[in-house]
Amino acid sequence: MHGPASSGWLLVALCAVTGAYCLARMRSGAEEQRSAAGGEALMGFGMAAMAVPAAVFTPPSWAWPVYAAVFGAAGVHALWAARAGAHHLHHLVGAAAMVYMSVVMAGSPAHAHGRGGSGVPLLTGALLLYFAGYVLLTGVRLVPVAAVAGGGPAGWGDRPELARACRLSMGIAMVAMLLTL
């Protein structure tokens, strides 16, 4: 993405660790958990790949349409899964945001990266509002779960407070990526 290399590498690390944890959550006994964790792992690793500082690695021109296609497919999957529950709509918005960022990055000349303002301001602003609200709401929801979650020994994939922390970190990363767009 854009911005200083140090913040880019922090985003890469945050998103990659989140993606790795989501892969671990895919071993959960609950089908719903496994399905959500798979989509979140894809989002985490995709965000990590997009956050690599442009000064270190500039993706080839064909990479952005590939990102858009992968996250477009993830969006279609989230739309299909939304039939079972409205909570999948967040995955749809996340996939749409990734498609949007991919399209903006594909349409921006390489020398314009890092200056900001290359996206559609209204759409970028709407996505920023959505994800900022999501981060605040998820952060508020995380506090009571962490206080109550002292029950029995749960596996890493079945701990609701860690799953929410995972979603919170990806929401924060999405806000940071949209700000640097």
Coordinates of N, CA, C and O in Angstrom, one line a residue:
M1 N 0.8 -1.2 0.0 CA 0.0 0.0 0.0 C 0.9 1.2 0.0 O 2.0 1.2 -0.4
H2 N 0.4 2.3 0.5 CA 1.1 3.5 0.6 C 1.6 3.8 1.9 O 1.4 3.1 2.9
G3 N 2.3 4.9 2.1 CA 2.7 5.3 3.4 C 4.2 4.8 3.7 O 4.8 4.2 2.9
P4 N 4.6 5.2 4.9 CA 6.0 4.8 5.3 C 6.2 3.3 5.4 O 5.2 2.5 5.7
A5 N 7.4 2.9 5.1 CA 7.7 1.4 5.1 C 7.5 0.8 6.5 O 7.0 -0.3 6.6
S6 N 7.8 1.5 7.6 CA 7.6 0.9 8.9 C 6.2 0.6 9.2 O 5.9 -0.5 9.7
S7 N 5.3 1.5 8.9 CA 3.8 1.2 9.2 C 3.3 0.1 8.2 O 2.5 -0.7 8.6
G8 N 3.9 0.1 7.0 CA 3.5 -1.0 6.1 C 3.9 -2.3 6.6 O 3.1 -3.3 6.5
W9 N 5.1 -2.4 7.1 CA 5.6 -3.7 7.6 C 4.8 -4.1 8.9 O 4.5 -5.3 9.1
L10 N 4.4 -3.1 9.7 CA 3.5 -3.5 10.9 C 2.2 -4.0 10.4 O 1.7 -5.0 11.0
L11 N 1.6 -3.4 9.4 CA 0.4 -3.9 8.8 C 0.5 -5.3 8.2 O -0.3 -6.2 8.4
V12 N 1.7 -5.6 7.6 CA 1.9 -6.9 7.0 C 2.0 -7.9 8.2 O 1.4 -9.0 8.1
A13 N 2.7 -7.6 9.2 CA 2.8 -8.5 10.4 C 1.5 -8.7 11.0 O 1.1 -9.9 11.3
L14 N 0.7 -7.7 11.3 CA -0.6 -7.8 11.9 C -1.5 -8.7 11.1 O -2.1 -9.6 11.6
C15 N -1.6 -8.4 9.8 CA -2.5 -9.2 8.9 C -2.0 -10.6 8.8 O -2.9 -11.5 8.7
A16 N -0.7 -10.8 8.7 CA -0.2 -12.2 8.5 C -0.5 -13.0 9.7 O -0.9 -14.2 9.7
V17 N -0.2 -12.5 10.9 CA -0.5 -13.2 12.2 C -2.0 -13.5 12.3 O -2.4 -14.5 12.7
T18 N -2.8 -12.5 12.0 CA -4.2 -12.7 12.1 C -4.7 -13.8 11.1 O -5.5 -14.6 11.5
G19 N -4.1 -13.8 9.9 CA -4.5 -14.8 8.9 C -4.0 -16.2 9.4 O -4.8 -17.2 9.3
A20 N -2.9 -16.3 10.0 CA -2.4 -17.5 10.6 C -3.3 -18.0 11.7 O -3.6 -19.2 11.8
Y21 N -3.7 -17.1 12.6 CA -4.6 -17.5 13.7 C -5.9 -18.0 13.1 O -6.5 -19.0 13.6
C22 N -6.4 -17.3 12.1 CA -7.7 -17.8 11.4 C -7.5 -19.2 10.8 O -8.5 -20.0 10.9
L23 N -6.4 -19.5 10.3 CA -6.1 -20.8 9.8 C -6.2 -21.8 11.0 O -6.8 -22.9 10.8
A24 N -5.7 -21.5 12.1 CA -5.8 -22.3 13.3 C -7.2 -22.5 13.7 O -7.6 -23.6 14.2
R25 N -8.0 -21.4 13.6 CA -9.4 -21.5 14.0 C -10.2 -22.4 13.0 O -11.3 -22.9 13.4
M26 N -9.7 -22.7 11.9 CA -10.4 -23.6 10.9 C -10.4 -25.0 11.5 O -11.1 -25.9 10.9
R27 N -9.7 -25.4 12.5 CA -9.7 -26.7 13.1 C -10.8 -26.8 14.1 O -10.9 -27.9 14.8
S28 N -11.6 -25.8 14.3 CA -12.7 -25.8 15.3 C -13.7 -26.9 15.0 O -13.8 -27.4 13.9
G29 N -14.4 -27.4 16.0 CA -15.4 -28.4 15.8 C -16.7 -27.9 15.2 O -17.4 -28.7 14.7
A30 N -16.9 -26.6 15.3 CA -18.1 -26.0 14.8 C -18.0 -25.6 13.3 O -17.0 -24.9 12.9
E31 N -18.9 -26.1 12.5 CA -18.8 -25.8 11.0 C -18.9 -24.3 10.8 O -18.2 -23.8 9.9
E32 N -19.7 -23.6 11.5 CA -19.9 -22.1 11.3 C -18.5 -21.4 11.6 O -18.1 -20.5 10.9
Q33 N -17.8 -21.9 12.6 CA -16.5 -21.3 12.9 C -15.5 -21.5 11.8 O -14.8 -20.7 11.5
R34 N -15.5 -22.8 11.3 CA -14.5 -23.1 10.3 C -14.8 -22.3 9.0 O -13.8 -21.8 8.4
S35 N -16.0 -22.1 8.6 CA -16.3 -21.4 7.4 C -15.9 -19.9 7.6 O -15.3 -19.4 6.7
A36 N -16.3 -19.3 8.7 CA -16.0 -17.9 8.9 C -14.4 -17.7 9.0 O -13.9 -16.8 8.4
A37 N -13.8 -18.7 9.6 CA -12.3 -18.6 9.8 C -11.6 -18.7 8.5 O -10.6 -18.0 8.2
G38 N -12.1 -19.5 7.6 CA -11.5 -19.6 6.2 C -11.5 -18.3 5.5 O -10.5 -17.8 4.9
G39 N -12.7 -17.6 5.5 CA -12.8 -16.3 4.8 C -12.0 -15.3 5.5 O -11.4 -14.4 4.8
E40 N -11.9 -15.3 6.8 CA -11.1 -14.4 7.5 C -9.6 -14.6 7.3 O -8.8 -13.7 7.2
A41 N -9.2 -15.9 7.1 CA -7.8 -16.2 6.8 C -7.4 -15.6 5.4 O -6.4 -15.0 5.3
L42 N -8.3 -15.8 4.5 CA -8.1 -15.3 3.1 C -7.9 -13.7 3.2 O -7.0 -13.2 2.6
M43 N -8.8 -13.1 4.0 CA -8.8 -11.7 4.1 C -7.5 -11.2 4.8 O -6.8 -10.3 4.3
G44 N -7.1 -11.9 5.8 CA -5.8 -11.5 6.5 C -4.6 -11.6 5.6 O -3.8 -10.7 5.6
F45 N -4.5 -12.8 4.9 CA -3.3 -12.9 4.1 C -3.4 -12.0 2.9 O -2.3 -11.5 2.4
G46 N -4.6 -11.8 2.3 CA -4.7 -10.8 1.2 C -4.3 -9.4 1.6 O -3.6 -8.7 0.9
M47 N -4.8 -9.0 2.8 CA -4.4 -7.7 3.3 C -2.9 -7.6 3.6 O -2.3 -6.6 3.3
A48 N -2.3 -8.7 4.1 CA -0.9 -8.7 4.3 C -0.1 -8.5 3.0 O 0.8 -7.7 2.9
A49 N -0.6 -9.2 2.0 CA 0.1 -9.1 0.6 C -0.1 -7.6 0.1 O 0.9 -7.1 -0.5
M50 N -1.2 -7.0 0.3 CA -1.5 -5.7 -0.3 C -0.7 -4.6 0.5 O -0.5 -3.6 0.0
A51 N -0.4 -4.9 1.8 CA 0.2 -3.9 2.7 C 1.7 -3.9 2.5 O 2.4 -3.0 3.1
V52 N 2.3 -4.8 1.8 CA 3.8 -4.7 1.6 C 4.2 -3.4 1.0 O 3.6 -2.9 0.0
P53 N 5.1 -2.7 1.7 CA 5.4 -1.3 1.2 C 5.9 -1.3 -0.3 O 6.7 -2.2 -0.7
A54 N 5.4 -0.4 -1.0 CA 5.7 -0.3 -2.5 C 7.2 0.0 -2.7 O 7.7 -0.4 -3.7
A55 N 7.9 0.6 -1.7 CA 9.3 0.9 -1.8 C 10.1 -0.4 -1.8 O 11.2 -0.5 -2.4
V56 N 9.5 -1.5 -1.2 CA 10.2 -2.7 -1.1 C 9.9 -3.7 -2.3 O 10.8 -4.3 -2.9
F57 N 8.6 -3.7 -2.6 CA 8.1 -4.6 -3.7 C 7.0 -4.0 -4.3 O 5.9 -3.7 -3.7
T58 N 7.1 -3.7 -5.6 CA 6.0 -3.2 -6.4 C 5.4 -4.4 -7.2 O 6.1 -5.0 -8.0
P59 N 4.2 -4.8 -6.9 CA 3.6 -5.9 -7.6 C 3.5 -5.7 -9.1 O 3.3 -4.5 -9.5
P60 N 3.6 -6.7 -9.8 CA 3.4 -6.6 -11.3 C 2.0 -6.1 -11.6 O 1.1 -6.3 -10.8
S61 N 1.8 -5.5 -12.8 CA 0.5 -5.0 -13.1 C -0.6 -6.0 -13.1 O -1.8 -5.6 -12.9
W62 N -0.3 -7.2 -13.4 CA -1.4 -8.2 -13.4 C -1.8 -8.6 -12.0 O -2.9 -9.3 -11.8
A63 N -1.1 -8.3 -10.9 CA -1.5 -8.7 -9.6 C -2.7 -8.1 -9.1 O -3.6 -8.7 -8.4
W64 N -3.0 -6.8 -9.4 CA -4.2 -6.1 -8.9 C -5.5 -6.7 -9.5 O -6.4 -6.9 -8.7
P65 N -5.5 -7.0 -10.8 CA -6.7 -7.7 -11.3 C -6.9 -9.1 -10.6 O -8.1 -9.5 -10.4
V66 N -5.8 -9.7 -10.3 CA -6.0 -11.0 -9.7 C -6.5 -10.9 -8.3 O -7.4 -11.6 -7.9
Y67 N -6.0 -9.9 -7.5 CA -6.6 -9.6 -6.2 C -8.1 -9.3 -6.3 O -8.9 -9.8 -5.5
A68 N -8.4 -8.4 -7.3 CA -9.8 -8.1 -7.5 C -10.7 -9.3 -7.8 O -11.8 -9.4 -7.2
A69 N -10.2 -10.2 -8.6 CA -10.9 -11.4 -8.9 C -11.1 -12.3 -7.7 O -12.2 -12.9 -7.5
V70 N -10.0 -12.5 -7.0 CA -10.1 -13.4 -5.8 C -11.0 -12.8 -4.8 O -11.9 -13.6 -4.2
F71 N -11.0 -11.5 -4.5 CA -11.9 -11.0 -3.5 C -13.3 -10.8 -4.0 O -14.2 -10.8 -3.3
G72 N -13.4 -10.7 -5.3 CA -14.7 -10.7 -5.9 C -15.4 -12.0 -5.7 O -16.6 -12.1 -5.4
A73 N -14.6 -13.1 -5.9 CA -15.2 -14.4 -5.7 C -15.5 -14.6 -4.2 O -16.5 -15.2 -3.8
A74 N -14.6 -14.1 -3.3 CA -14.9 -14.1 -1.9 C -16.2 -13.4 -1.5 O -17.0 -13.8 -0.6
G75 N -16.4 -12.3 -2.2 CA -17.6 -11.5 -2.0 C -18.9 -12.2 -2.4 O -19.9 -12.2 -1.7
V76 N -18.8 -12.9 -3.6 CA -19.9 -13.8 -4.0 C -20.2 -14.9 -3.0 O -21.3 -15.2 -2.7
H77 N -19.1 -15.5 -2.5 CA -19.3 -16.5 -1.5 C -19.9 -16.0 -0.2 O -20.8 -16.6 0.4
A78 N -19.5 -14.8 0.2 CA -20.1 -14.1 1.4 C -21.6 -13.8 1.2 O -22.4 -13.9 2.1
L79 N -21.9 -13.3 -0.1 CA -23.3 -13.0 -0.4 C -24.1 -14.3 -0.3 O -25.2 -14.3 0.2
W80 N -23.6 -15.4 -0.8 CA -24.3 -16.7 -0.8 C -24.4 -17.1 0.7 O -25.5 -17.6 1.1
A81 N -23.4 -17.0 1.5 CA -23.5 -17.4 2.9 C -24.4 -16.5 3.7 O -24.9 -16.9 4.7
A82 N -24.7 -15.3 3.2 CA -25.5 -14.4 4.0 C -27.0 -14.9 4.0 O -27.8 -14.4 4.8
R83 N -27.3 -15.8 3.2 CA -28.6 -16.5 3.3 C -28.8 -17.1 4.6 O -29.9 -17.1 5.2
A84 N -27.8 -17.6 5.2 CA -27.8 -18.3 6.5 C -27.8 -17.4 7.7 O -28.2 -17.7 8.8
G85 N -27.2 -16.2 7.5 CA -27.1 -15.3 8.6 C -26.5 -13.9 8.2 O -25.7 -13.9 7.3
A86 N -27.1 -12.9 8.7 CA -26.7 -11.5 8.3 C -25.3 -11.2 8.7 O -24.7 -10.2 8.1
H87 N -24.7 -11.9 9.6 CA -23.3 -11.6 10.0 C -22.3 -11.8 8.9 O -21.2 -11.3 8.9
H88 N -22.7 -12.5 7.8 CA -21.8 -12.7 6.7 C -21.8 -11.5 5.8 O -20.9 -11.4 4.9
L89 N -22.7 -10.5 6.0 CA -22.7 -9.3 5.3 C -21.4 -8.5 5.5 O -20.9 -7.8 4.7
H90 N -20.9 -8.6 6.7 CA -19.6 -7.9 7.0 C -18.5 -8.5 6.1 O -17.6 -7.7 5.6
H91 N -18.5 -9.8 5.9 CA -17.5 -10.4 5.0 C -17.7 -9.9 3.6 O -16.7 -9.6 2.9
L92 N -18.9 -9.7 3.2 CA -19.2 -9.1 1.9 C -18.7 -7.7 1.8 O -18.0 -7.3 0.8
V93 N -18.9 -6.9 2.8 CA -18.3 -5.5 2.8 C -16.8 -5.5 2.8 O -16.2 -4.7 2.0
G94 N -16.2 -6.4 3.5 CA -14.7 -6.5 3.5 C -14.2 -6.9 2.2 O -13.2 -6.4 1.7
A95 N -14.8 -7.9 1.6 CA -14.4 -8.3 0.2 C -14.6 -7.2 -0.8 O -13.7 -7.0 -1.6
A96 N -15.7 -6.5 -0.7 CA -15.9 -5.4 -1.6 C -14.9 -4.3 -1.4 O -14.4 -3.7 -2.4
A97 N -14.5 -4.0 -0.2 CA -13.4 -3.0 0.1 C -12.1 -3.5 -0.5 O -11.4 -2.7 -1.1
M98 N -11.8 -4.8 -0.4 CA -10.6 -5.3 -1.0 C -10.6 -5.2 -2.5 O -9.6 -4.8 -3.2
V99 N -11.8 -5.4 -3.1 CA -11.9 -5.3 -4.6 C -11.7 -3.8 -5.0 O -11.0 -3.5 -5.9
Y100 N -12.3 -2.9 -4.2 CA -12.2 -1.5 -4.4 C -10.8 -1.0 -4.4 O -10.3 -0.3 -5.3
M101 N -10.1 -1.5 -3.3 CA -8.7 -1.1 -3.2 C -7.8 -1.6 -4.3 O -6.9 -1.0 -4.8
S102 N -8.1 -2.8 -4.7 CA -7.4 -3.5 -5.9 C -7.6 -2.7 -7.1 O -6.6 -2.4 -7.9
V103 N -8.8 -2.3 -7.4 CA -9.1 -1.5 -8.6 C -8.5 -0.2 -8.6 O -7.9 0.3 -9.6
V104 N -8.5 0.5 -7.4 CA -7.8 1.8 -7.3 C -6.3 1.7 -7.5 O -5.7 2.5 -8.2
M105 N -5.7 0.6 -6.9 CA -4.3 0.4 -7.1 C -3.9 0.1 -8.5 O -2.9 0.5 -9.0
A106 N -4.8 -0.7 -9.2 CA -4.5 -1.0 -10.6 C -4.6 0.2 -11.5 O -3.9 0.4 -12.4
G107 N -5.5 1.1 -11.1 CA -5.7 2.3 -12.0 C -4.8 3.5 -11.6 O -4.7 4.4 -12.4
S108 N -4.0 3.4 -10.6 CA -3.1 4.4 -10.2 C -1.7 4.2 -10.7 O -1.2 3.0 -10.6
P109 N -1.1 5.2 -11.3 CA 0.3 5.0 -11.8 C 1.2 4.7 -10.6 O 0.9 5.2 -9.5
A110 N 2.2 4.0 -10.8 CA 3.1 3.5 -9.7 C 3.7 4.7 -9.0 O 3.9 4.7 -7.8
H111 N 3.9 5.8 -9.7 CA 4.5 7.0 -9.0 C 3.5 7.7 -8.1 O 3.9 8.5 -7.3
A112 N 2.2 7.5 -8.3 CA 1.2 8.2 -7.5 C 1.0 7.5 -6.2 O 0.4 8.1 -5.3
H113 N 1.5 6.3 -6.0 CA 1.3 5.6 -4.7 C 2.0 6.3 -3.6 O 3.1 6.7 -3.8
G114 N 1.4 6.4 -2.5 CA 2.0 7.1 -1.4 C 1.6 8.5 -1.2 O 1.8 9.2 -0.3
R115 N 0.9 9.1 -2.2 CA 0.4 10.4 -2.1 C -1.0 10.5 -1.6 O -1.5 11.6 -1.3
G116 N -1.8 9.4 -1.7 CA -3.1 9.4 -1.2 C -4.1 10.1 -2.2 O -3.6 10.6 -3.2
G117 N -5.4 10.0 -1.9 CA -6.3 10.7 -2.8 C -6.6 10.0 -4.1 O -7.2 10.6 -5.0
S118 N -6.1 8.8 -4.3 CA -6.3 8.1 -5.6 C -7.6 7.4 -5.7 O -8.0 6.9 -6.8
G119 N -8.4 7.2 -4.6 CA -9.7 6.6 -4.7 C -10.8 7.5 -4.8 O -10.6 8.7 -4.9
V120 N -12.0 7.0 -4.9 CA -13.2 7.8 -4.9 C -13.5 8.3 -3.5 O -13.8 7.5 -2.6
P121 N -13.4 9.6 -3.3 CA -13.5 10.1 -1.9 C -14.8 9.7 -1.2 O -14.7 9.3 0.0
L122 N -15.9 9.7 -1.8 CA -17.2 9.3 -1.2 C -17.2 7.9 -0.8 O -17.6 7.5 0.3
L123 N -16.8 7.0 -1.7 CA -16.7 5.6 -1.4 C -15.7 5.2 -0.3 O -15.9 4.5 0.6
T124 N -14.5 5.9 -0.5 CA -13.5 5.7 0.6 C -14.0 6.1 1.9 O -13.8 5.4 2.9
G125 N -14.6 7.3 2.0 CA -15.2 7.8 3.2 C -16.2 6.9 3.8 O -16.3 6.7 5.0
A126 N -17.1 6.4 2.9 CA -18.2 5.5 3.4 C -17.5 4.2 4.0 O -18.0 3.7 5.1
L127 N -16.5 3.6 3.3 CA -15.9 2.4 3.9 C -15.1 2.7 5.2 O -15.1 1.9 6.1
L128 N -14.5 3.9 5.2 CA -13.8 4.3 6.5 C -14.8 4.4 7.6 O -14.5 3.9 8.7
L129 N -16.0 5.0 7.4 CA -17.0 5.1 8.4 C -17.5 3.8 8.9 O -17.6 3.5 10.1
Y130 N -17.7 2.9 7.9 CA -18.2 1.5 8.2 C -17.1 0.8 9.1 O -17.5 0.3 10.1
F131 N -15.9 0.8 8.6 CA -14.9 0.0 9.4 C -14.5 0.7 10.7 O -14.2 0.0 11.7
A132 N -14.5 2.0 10.8 CA -14.3 2.7 12.1 C -15.4 2.3 13.0 O -15.1 2.0 14.2
G133 N -16.6 2.3 12.6 CA -17.7 1.9 13.4 C -17.6 0.5 13.8 O -17.9 0.1 15.0
Y134 N -17.2 -0.4 12.9 CA -17.1 -1.8 13.2 C -16.0 -2.0 14.2 O -16.1 -2.8 15.2
V135 N -14.9 -1.3 14.1 CA -13.8 -1.4 15.1 C -14.3 -1.0 16.5 O -14.0 -1.7 17.5
L136 N -15.0 0.1 16.5 CA -15.5 0.6 17.8 C -16.5 -0.4 18.4 O -16.4 -0.8 19.6
L137 N -17.4 -0.9 17.6 CA -18.4 -1.9 18.1 C -17.7 -3.2 18.5 O -18.0 -3.8 19.6
T138 N -16.8 -3.7 17.8 CA -16.1 -4.9 18.1 C -15.3 -4.8 19.3 O -15.2 -5.7 20.2
G139 N -14.6 -3.6 19.5 CA -13.8 -3.4 20.7 C -14.7 -3.3 21.9 O -14.3 -3.9 23.0
V140 N -15.9 -2.8 21.8 CA -16.8 -2.7 23.0 C -17.3 -4.1 23.3 O -17.4 -4.5 24.5
R141 N -17.6 -4.9 22.3 CA -18.0 -6.3 22.5 C -16.9 -7.2 23.0 O -17.2 -8.2 23.6
L142 N -15.7 -6.9 22.8 CA -14.6 -7.7 23.2 C -14.4 -7.6 24.7 O -14.1 -8.7 25.4
V143 N -14.7 -6.5 25.3 CA -14.4 -6.3 26.8 C -15.2 -7.3 27.6 O -14.7 -8.1 28.4
P144 N -16.6 -7.4 27.4 CA -17.3 -8.4 28.3 C -16.9 -9.8 28.0 O -16.9 -10.6 28.9
V145 N -16.6 -10.2 26.8 CA -16.3 -11.6 26.5 C -15.0 -12.0 27.2 O -14.8 -13.0 27.7
A146 N -14.0 -11.1 27.2 CA -12.7 -11.4 27.8 C -12.9 -11.5 29.3 O -12.2 -12.3 29.9
A147 N -13.8 -10.8 29.9 CA -14.0 -10.8 31.3 C -14.8 -12.1 31.7 O -14.5 -12.7 32.8
V148 N -15.6 -12.6 30.9 CA -16.4 -13.8 31.2 C -15.8 -15.1 30.7 O -16.1 -16.2 31.2
A149 N -14.9 -15.0 29.8 CA -14.4 -16.2 29.1 C -13.5 -17.1 29.9 O -12.7 -17.9 29.4
G150 N -13.6 -17.1 31.2 CA -12.7 -17.9 32.0 C -13.2 -19.3 32.2 O -12.7 -20.0 33.1
G151 N -14.1 -19.8 31.5 CA -14.8 -21.2 31.6 C -13.8 -22.3 31.6 O -12.7 -22.2 32.2
G152 N -14.1 -23.3 30.9 CA -13.2 -24.5 30.8 C -12.1 -24.3 29.7 O -12.1 -23.2 29.1
P153 N -11.2 -25.2 29.7 CA -10.1 -25.1 28.7 C -10.7 -25.3 27.2 O -11.2 -26.3 26.9
A154 N -10.6 -24.2 26.5 CA -11.1 -24.3 25.1 C -9.9 -24.3 24.2 O -8.8 -23.8 24.5
G155 N -10.1 -24.9 23.0 CA -9.0 -25.0 22.0 C -8.8 -23.6 21.4 O -9.7 -22.7 21.6
W156 N -7.7 -23.4 20.8 CA -7.4 -22.1 20.2 C -8.5 -21.6 19.2 O -8.8 -20.5 19.1
G157 N -9.1 -22.6 18.5 CA -10.1 -22.2 17.5 C -11.4 -22.0 18.1 O -12.3 -21.4 17.4
D158 N -11.7 -22.3 19.3 CA -13.0 -22.1 19.9 C -13.1 -21.0 21.0 O -14.0 -21.0 21.8
R159 N -12.1 -20.1 21.0 CA -12.1 -19.1 22.0 C -12.7 -17.8 21.4 O -12.1 -17.2 20.5
P160 N -13.9 -17.4 21.8 CA -14.6 -16.3 21.2 C -13.9 -15.0 21.3 O -14.0 -14.2 20.4
E161 N -13.2 -14.8 22.4 CA -12.5 -13.5 22.6 C -11.3 -13.4 21.6 O -11.0 -12.3 21.2
L162 N -10.7 -14.5 21.3 CA -9.6 -14.5 20.3 C -10.1 -14.3 18.9 O -9.5 -13.6 18.1
A163 N -11.3 -14.9 18.6 CA -11.9 -14.6 17.3 C -12.3 -13.2 17.1 O -12.1 -12.6 16.1
R164 N -12.8 -12.6 18.2 CA -13.2 -11.2 18.1 C -12.0 -10.3 18.0 O -12.0 -9.3 17.3
A165 N -10.9 -10.6 18.7 CA -9.7 -9.9 18.7 C -9.1 -9.9 17.3 O -8.6 -9.0 16.7
C166 N -9.2 -11.1 16.6 CA -8.8 -11.3 15.3 C -9.6 -10.4 14.3 O -9.0 -9.7 13.5
R167 N -10.9 -10.4 14.5 CA -11.7 -9.5 13.6 C -11.4 -8.0 13.9 O -11.4 -7.2 13.0
L168 N -11.2 -7.7 15.2 CA -10.8 -6.3 15.5 C -9.5 -5.9 14.9 O -9.5 -4.8 14.3
S169 N -8.5 -6.7 14.9 CA -7.2 -6.4 14.3 C -7.4 -6.2 12.8 O -6.8 -5.3 12.2
M170 N -8.2 -7.0 12.1 CA -8.4 -6.9 10.7 C -9.2 -5.6 10.4 O -8.9 -4.9 9.4
G171 N -10.1 -5.3 11.2 CA -10.8 -4.0 11.0 C -9.9 -2.8 11.2 O -10.0 -1.8 10.4
I172 N -9.0 -2.8 12.2 CA -8.1 -1.7 12.3 C -7.2 -1.7 11.1 O -6.9 -0.6 10.6
A173 N -6.7 -2.8 10.6 CA -5.8 -2.8 9.5 C -6.6 -2.3 8.2 O -6.0 -1.5 7.4
M174 N -7.8 -2.6 8.1 CA -8.6 -2.1 7.0 C -8.7 -0.6 7.0 O -8.6 0.1 6.0
V175 N -9.0 0.0 8.2 CA -9.0 1.4 8.4 C -7.7 2.1 8.0 O -7.6 3.0 7.2
A176 N -6.6 1.5 8.4 CA -5.3 2.0 8.1 C -5.0 1.9 6.6 O -4.5 2.9 6.0
M177 N -5.4 0.8 6.0 CA -5.2 0.7 4.5 C -6.1 1.7 3.7 O -5.6 2.3 2.7
L178 N -7.3 1.9 4.2 CA -8.2 2.8 3.5 C -7.6 4.3 3.7 O -7.8 5.1 2.8
L179 N -7.1 4.6 4.8 CA -6.5 5.9 5.1 C -5.3 6.2 4.1 O -5.1 7.3 3.7
T180 N -4.6 5.2 3.8 CA -3.4 5.4 3.0 C -3.7 5.2 1.5 O -2.8 5.4 0.7
L181 N -5.0 4.9 1.2 CA -5.4 4.7 -0.2 C -5.2 6.0 -0.9 O -5.5 6.8 -1.4

